[in-house]
Amino acid sequence: MIENQGTRAQKIVTIYDDIYDLPDCRAYYRAMDHAGFRTAHFAAAAFRDALLAVKKERGLDRVRVVDFASGCGIAAQLMRFDIALEDVRSRYRDAWLDEAGTIDVVNADKSWLSEQAQFGSDRFLGIDIAGKALAYGRDVGIFDEVFPENLQDTPPSDALAAELAEVDLIVECGSVAHMLPDALDRLLSACTRKPWVITSPIRGNDTDEALSVLAAHGLSVDRHVTAAFPHRAFSGPAEQQRAIENAQRRGYDTTGFEAEGRFHAQIFLAKPA
């Protein structure tokens, strides 16, 4: 889920919904490759910095990380393994994937990731309503545990609540947290110690409610962690015009950004005040 139409009553739909929850990730990553998806490249670097910072501040060697609205886990993948977004994107350009079965893809990805160096021994959890995508991320070794739960409508399960009690860092790559303030509230309410939250909303998405939720939980938000960076290309003129209007409505200058043909995103970092 990538775009916010602006009201909570509206159903959020994107051009990628039909490939978001599949038993392997090739269709999704091929579409993202075609659209020039770049957010994970910039966001993961900031996420890794936050991971190191929270470890240092809390004197921890190992932390528990939640990838919220994770899909198949690109943010966690780039945080956990010493690989680049281009390494991931290029894998799925290979022609053998055209006819490969899901089991073959999962086994190949699991084998590939098992050969990659890891940055540490941190525990990664995936949360999303997309159960098939989550299962893929767990099966290939991106996630240690996954929770296909809809926190916008229901509280976390007992199993998820037990994990959240020990969470130090929540990451979110793609702006869903800012469209689901009720889910964010339930997530933070289950955390025994206040976690850091780092997220990469699309410029122009409605972040006001989510920022209010973060403040209500005692978190102070820094909106200037990085400069704006490209997210992906627009699907067409209508999507571009809508993005320009949304960004301008929230006070952004779109010259050189959305006006040039791409969504742009930014990093918000929330820490205990």
Short mmCIF file of C-alpha atoms in Angstrom, two decimals:
data_model
loop_
_atom_site.label_atom_id
_atom_site.label_comp_id
_atom_site.label_asym_id
_atom_site.label_seq_id
_atom_site.Cartn_x
_atom_site.Cartn_y
_atom_site.Cartn_z
CA MET A 1 0.00 0.00 0.00
CA ILE A 2 1.61 3.19 -1.14
CA GLU A 3 -0.75 6.09 -1.59
CA ASN A 4 -3.12 7.93 0.73
CA GLN A 5 -6.20 9.45 -0.84
CA GLY A 6 -6.63 11.70 2.19
CA THR A 7 -9.62 10.44 4.20
CA ARG A 8 -9.90 7.48 6.55
CA ALA A 9 -13.35 6.63 5.18
CA GLN A 10 -11.99 5.92 1.73
CA LYS A 11 -10.75 2.48 0.81
CA ILE A 12 -7.03 2.67 0.12
CA VAL A 13 -6.28 1.02 -3.21
CA THR A 14 -3.12 1.00 -5.26
CA ILE A 15 -2.16 -0.40 -8.62
CA TYR A 16 -0.10 -3.07 -6.82
CA ASP A 17 -2.79 -4.55 -4.57
CA ASP A 18 -3.30 -7.66 -6.71
CA ILE A 19 0.38 -8.68 -6.39
CA TYR A 20 1.01 -7.59 -2.78
CA ASP A 21 -0.08 -10.82 -1.09
CA LEU A 22 1.29 -13.75 -3.09
CA PRO A 23 3.20 -16.86 -1.91
CA ASP A 24 6.43 -15.52 -3.39
CA CYS A 25 7.70 -12.03 -4.10
CA ARG A 26 8.75 -12.11 -7.77
CA ALA A 27 5.68 -10.40 -9.26
CA TYR A 28 5.81 -7.64 -6.66
CA TYR A 29 9.53 -6.99 -7.04
CA ARG A 30 9.30 -7.07 -10.82
CA ALA A 31 6.59 -4.43 -10.67
CA MET A 32 8.61 -2.36 -8.22
CA ASP A 33 11.67 -2.71 -10.44
CA HIS A 34 9.66 -1.50 -13.43
CA ALA A 35 8.43 1.49 -11.41
CA GLY A 36 11.92 2.38 -10.23
CA PHE A 37 11.12 1.69 -6.57
CA ARG A 38 13.84 3.30 -4.42
CA THR A 39 12.40 4.01 -0.96
CA ALA A 40 13.84 0.89 0.63
CA HIS A 41 17.34 1.88 -0.49
CA PHE A 42 17.22 5.20 1.36
CA ALA A 43 14.99 4.10 4.23
CA ALA A 44 16.98 0.99 5.12
CA ALA A 45 20.14 3.05 5.56
CA ALA A 46 18.34 5.33 8.03
CA PHE A 47 16.72 2.30 9.69
CA ARG A 48 20.11 0.65 10.24
CA ASP A 49 21.44 3.87 11.75
CA ALA A 50 18.47 3.96 14.14
CA LEU A 51 19.04 0.31 15.04
CA LEU A 52 22.65 1.02 16.00
CA ALA A 53 21.65 4.16 17.89
CA VAL A 54 18.97 2.47 19.99
CA LYS A 55 21.39 -0.33 20.84
CA LYS A 56 23.98 2.18 21.98
CA GLU A 57 21.52 4.28 23.97
CA ARG A 58 20.03 1.26 25.75
CA GLY A 59 23.27 -0.66 26.14
CA LEU A 60 21.99 -3.67 24.19
CA ASP A 61 23.79 -6.12 21.91
CA ARG A 62 20.57 -7.53 20.47
CA VAL A 63 17.20 -5.87 19.96
CA ARG A 64 13.75 -6.85 18.79
CA VAL A 65 12.60 -5.09 15.62
CA VAL A 66 9.06 -4.89 14.25
CA ASP A 67 8.64 -4.34 10.52
CA PHE A 68 5.11 -2.93 10.49
CA ALA A 69 2.98 -3.35 7.35
CA SER A 70 5.96 -5.29 6.10
CA GLY A 71 4.67 -7.22 3.10
CA CYS A 72 7.30 -9.78 2.18
CA GLY A 73 9.89 -7.86 4.19
CA ILE A 74 12.11 -5.64 2.06
CA ALA A 75 12.89 -3.25 4.93
CA ALA A 76 13.82 -6.05 7.32
CA GLN A 77 15.77 -7.80 4.57
CA LEU A 78 17.99 -4.79 3.92
CA MET A 79 18.43 -4.17 7.65
CA ARG A 80 19.33 -7.75 8.43
CA PHE A 81 21.55 -8.75 5.51
CA ASP A 82 24.54 -7.03 3.95
CA ILE A 83 22.86 -6.63 0.57
CA ALA A 84 21.60 -3.67 -1.45
CA LEU A 85 18.16 -3.00 -2.92
CA GLU A 86 19.65 -3.43 -6.39
CA ASP A 87 20.80 -6.94 -5.42
CA VAL A 88 17.21 -7.81 -4.57
CA ARG A 89 15.68 -6.16 -7.63
CA SER A 90 18.15 -7.72 -10.06
CA ARG A 91 17.46 -11.25 -8.81
CA TYR A 92 13.93 -11.19 -10.16
CA ARG A 93 14.90 -10.11 -13.67
CA ASP A 94 16.20 -13.61 -14.38
CA ALA A 95 14.20 -15.44 -17.07
CA TRP A 96 14.08 -18.75 -15.16
CA LEU A 97 11.55 -17.16 -12.81
CA ASP A 98 9.01 -16.87 -15.62
CA GLU A 99 8.04 -20.52 -15.30
CA ALA A 100 9.38 -21.40 -11.83
CA GLY A 101 7.09 -22.79 -9.16
CA THR A 102 6.64 -21.06 -5.82
CA ILE A 103 8.57 -23.75 -3.96
CA ASP A 104 11.51 -23.30 -6.33
CA VAL A 105 11.51 -19.53 -5.82
CA VAL A 106 11.28 -19.81 -2.04
CA ASN A 107 14.05 -22.41 -1.88
CA ALA A 108 16.30 -20.34 -4.16
CA ASP A 109 15.76 -17.19 -2.11
CA LYS A 110 16.32 -19.05 1.16
CA SER A 111 19.58 -20.48 -0.16
CA TRP A 112 20.73 -17.06 -1.43
CA LEU A 113 20.01 -15.30 1.85
CA SER A 114 21.70 -18.04 3.87
CA GLU A 115 24.92 -17.16 2.04
CA GLN A 116 24.72 -13.43 2.88
CA ALA A 117 26.50 -11.84 5.83
CA GLN A 118 24.20 -10.54 8.56
CA PHE A 119 24.68 -7.28 10.46
CA GLY A 120 23.84 -8.84 13.82
CA SER A 121 21.68 -11.30 15.72
CA ASP A 122 18.65 -9.06 16.14
CA ARG A 123 15.16 -10.56 16.16
CA PHE A 124 12.89 -9.40 13.32
CA LEU A 125 9.10 -9.63 13.41
CA GLY A 126 6.75 -9.00 10.48
CA ILE A 127 3.22 -7.63 10.87
CA ASP A 128 0.79 -7.26 7.98
CA ILE A 129 -2.65 -8.37 6.86
CA ALA A 130 -0.93 -10.07 3.89
CA GLY A 131 -0.46 -13.56 5.30
CA LYS A 132 1.04 -15.13 2.19
CA ALA A 133 3.67 -12.41 1.83
CA LEU A 134 4.55 -12.75 5.51
CA ALA A 135 4.91 -16.51 5.21
CA TYR A 136 7.32 -16.04 2.32
CA GLY A 137 9.43 -13.64 4.41
CA ARG A 138 9.55 -16.10 7.28
CA ASP A 139 10.30 -19.11 5.10
CA VAL A 140 13.28 -17.51 3.36
CA GLY A 141 14.81 -16.27 6.61
CA ILE A 142 13.95 -12.57 6.66
CA PHE A 143 11.64 -12.80 9.68
CA ASP A 144 12.02 -14.81 12.85
CA GLU A 145 8.26 -14.66 13.40
CA VAL A 146 5.29 -13.22 11.55
CA PHE A 147 1.84 -12.06 12.57
CA PRO A 148 -0.88 -11.75 9.89
CA GLU A 149 -3.09 -9.47 11.97
CA ASN A 150 -5.26 -6.46 11.23
CA LEU A 151 -4.40 -4.10 14.07
CA GLN A 152 -6.55 -1.37 12.58
CA ASP A 153 -9.66 -3.35 13.57
CA THR A 154 -8.58 -5.63 16.43
CA PRO A 155 -6.07 -5.66 19.31
CA PRO A 156 -2.93 -7.77 18.92
CA SER A 157 -3.15 -11.46 19.68
CA ASP A 158 -1.64 -12.74 22.90
CA ALA A 159 1.35 -14.08 20.97
CA LEU A 160 1.96 -10.76 19.25
CA ALA A 161 1.44 -8.80 22.47
CA ALA A 162 4.10 -10.93 24.17
CA GLU A 163 6.57 -10.06 21.41
CA LEU A 164 5.68 -6.37 21.42
CA ALA A 165 6.35 -6.14 25.14
CA GLU A 166 10.06 -6.48 24.38
CA VAL A 167 10.30 -4.39 21.20
CA ASP A 168 12.92 -1.64 20.95
CA LEU A 169 12.45 -0.47 17.36
CA ILE A 170 9.48 -0.26 14.99
CA VAL A 171 10.19 0.40 11.31
CA GLU A 172 7.75 1.07 8.52
CA CYS A 173 8.65 1.48 4.86
CA GLY A 174 5.92 2.80 2.61
CA SER A 175 3.70 5.15 4.64
CA VAL A 176 1.08 2.67 5.85
CA ALA A 177 1.63 3.60 9.50
CA HIS A 178 0.47 7.10 8.72
CA MET A 179 -2.71 5.84 7.14
CA LEU A 180 -3.56 3.50 10.04
CA PRO A 181 -3.41 5.50 13.28
CA ASP A 182 -5.61 3.03 15.18
CA ALA A 183 -3.19 0.23 14.34
CA LEU A 184 -0.27 2.38 15.42
CA ASP A 185 -1.99 3.13 18.72
CA ARG A 186 -2.63 -0.57 19.41
CA LEU A 187 0.93 -1.39 18.47
CA LEU A 188 2.44 1.16 20.84
CA SER A 189 0.00 0.35 23.64
CA ALA A 190 1.31 -3.21 23.72
CA CYS A 191 4.95 -2.13 24.09
CA THR A 192 6.12 -2.34 27.70
CA ARG A 193 9.08 -0.01 27.14
CA LYS A 194 8.67 2.81 24.69
CA PRO A 195 10.26 1.85 21.36
CA TRP A 196 11.80 4.10 18.77
CA VAL A 197 9.67 4.39 15.64
CA ILE A 198 11.19 5.21 12.25
CA THR A 199 9.06 5.50 9.17
CA SER A 200 9.24 6.71 5.56
CA PRO A 201 5.94 8.37 4.57
CA ILE A 202 5.27 9.63 1.09
CA ARG A 203 5.28 13.43 0.92
CA GLY A 204 1.69 14.52 0.81
CA ASN A 205 0.29 11.60 2.77
CA ASP A 206 -1.82 12.57 5.74
CA THR A 207 0.47 12.14 8.75
CA ASP A 208 -1.35 14.33 11.29
CA GLU A 209 -3.28 11.58 13.08
CA ALA A 210 -0.29 9.27 13.29
CA LEU A 211 1.89 12.07 14.65
CA SER A 212 -0.76 12.73 17.29
CA VAL A 213 -0.72 9.05 18.25
CA LEU A 214 3.07 9.10 18.60
CA ALA A 215 2.88 12.19 20.79
CA ALA A 216 0.16 10.62 22.94
CA HIS A 217 2.54 7.74 23.63
CA GLY A 218 5.29 10.08 24.77
CA LEU A 219 7.32 10.04 21.56
CA SER A 220 8.93 13.14 20.06
CA VAL A 221 9.17 13.23 16.25
CA ASP A 222 12.09 14.49 14.19
CA ARG A 223 10.88 15.19 10.64
CA HIS A 224 14.28 16.27 9.33
CA VAL A 225 16.36 13.11 9.57
CA THR A 226 17.08 13.10 5.83
CA ALA A 227 16.25 15.11 2.75
CA ALA A 228 13.35 13.94 0.59
CA PHE A 229 14.23 11.02 -1.68
CA PRO A 230 12.56 9.32 -4.68
CA HIS A 231 10.04 6.57 -3.96
CA ARG A 232 8.84 5.33 -7.36
CA ALA A 233 7.63 6.57 -10.72
CA PHE A 234 3.99 7.49 -11.20
CA SER A 235 1.69 5.09 -12.99
CA GLY A 236 0.39 7.93 -15.14
CA PRO A 237 -0.59 11.62 -15.30
CA ALA A 238 -3.62 11.22 -13.02
CA GLU A 239 -1.58 9.70 -10.21
CA GLN A 240 1.08 12.38 -10.63
CA GLN A 241 -1.46 15.20 -10.50
CA ARG A 242 -3.05 13.72 -7.38
CA ALA A 243 0.36 13.41 -5.72
CA ILE A 244 1.28 17.00 -6.59
CA GLU A 245 -1.99 18.30 -5.16
CA ASN A 246 -1.60 16.26 -1.97
CA ALA A 247 1.98 17.42 -1.44
CA GLN A 248 1.17 21.07 -2.11
CA ARG A 249 -1.84 20.89 0.19
CA ARG A 250 0.55 19.97 2.99
CA GLY A 251 2.96 22.76 2.24
CA TYR A 252 5.60 21.05 0.10
CA ASP A 253 7.26 22.64 -2.91
CA THR A 254 6.86 20.00 -5.63
CA THR A 255 9.30 21.61 -8.09
CA GLY A 256 12.06 19.09 -8.73
CA PHE A 257 10.18 16.44 -6.79
CA GLU A 258 6.66 15.21 -7.62
CA ALA A 259 6.54 17.58 -10.60
CA GLU A 260 9.44 15.64 -12.15
CA GLY A 261 7.54 12.35 -12.32
CA ARG A 262 8.14 10.49 -9.05
CA PHE A 263 6.64 10.13 -5.63
CA HIS A 264 9.07 11.36 -3.00
CA ALA A 265 9.33 10.18 0.58
CA GLN A 266 11.03 11.32 3.77
CA ILE A 267 12.13 9.89 7.12
CA PHE A 268 10.40 10.54 10.42
CA LEU A 269 12.11 9.34 13.62
CA ALA A 270 10.12 9.19 16.87
CA LYS A 271 11.91 8.67 20.19
CA PRO A 272 10.81 8.80 23.82
CA ALA A 273 10.70 12.50 24.73
#
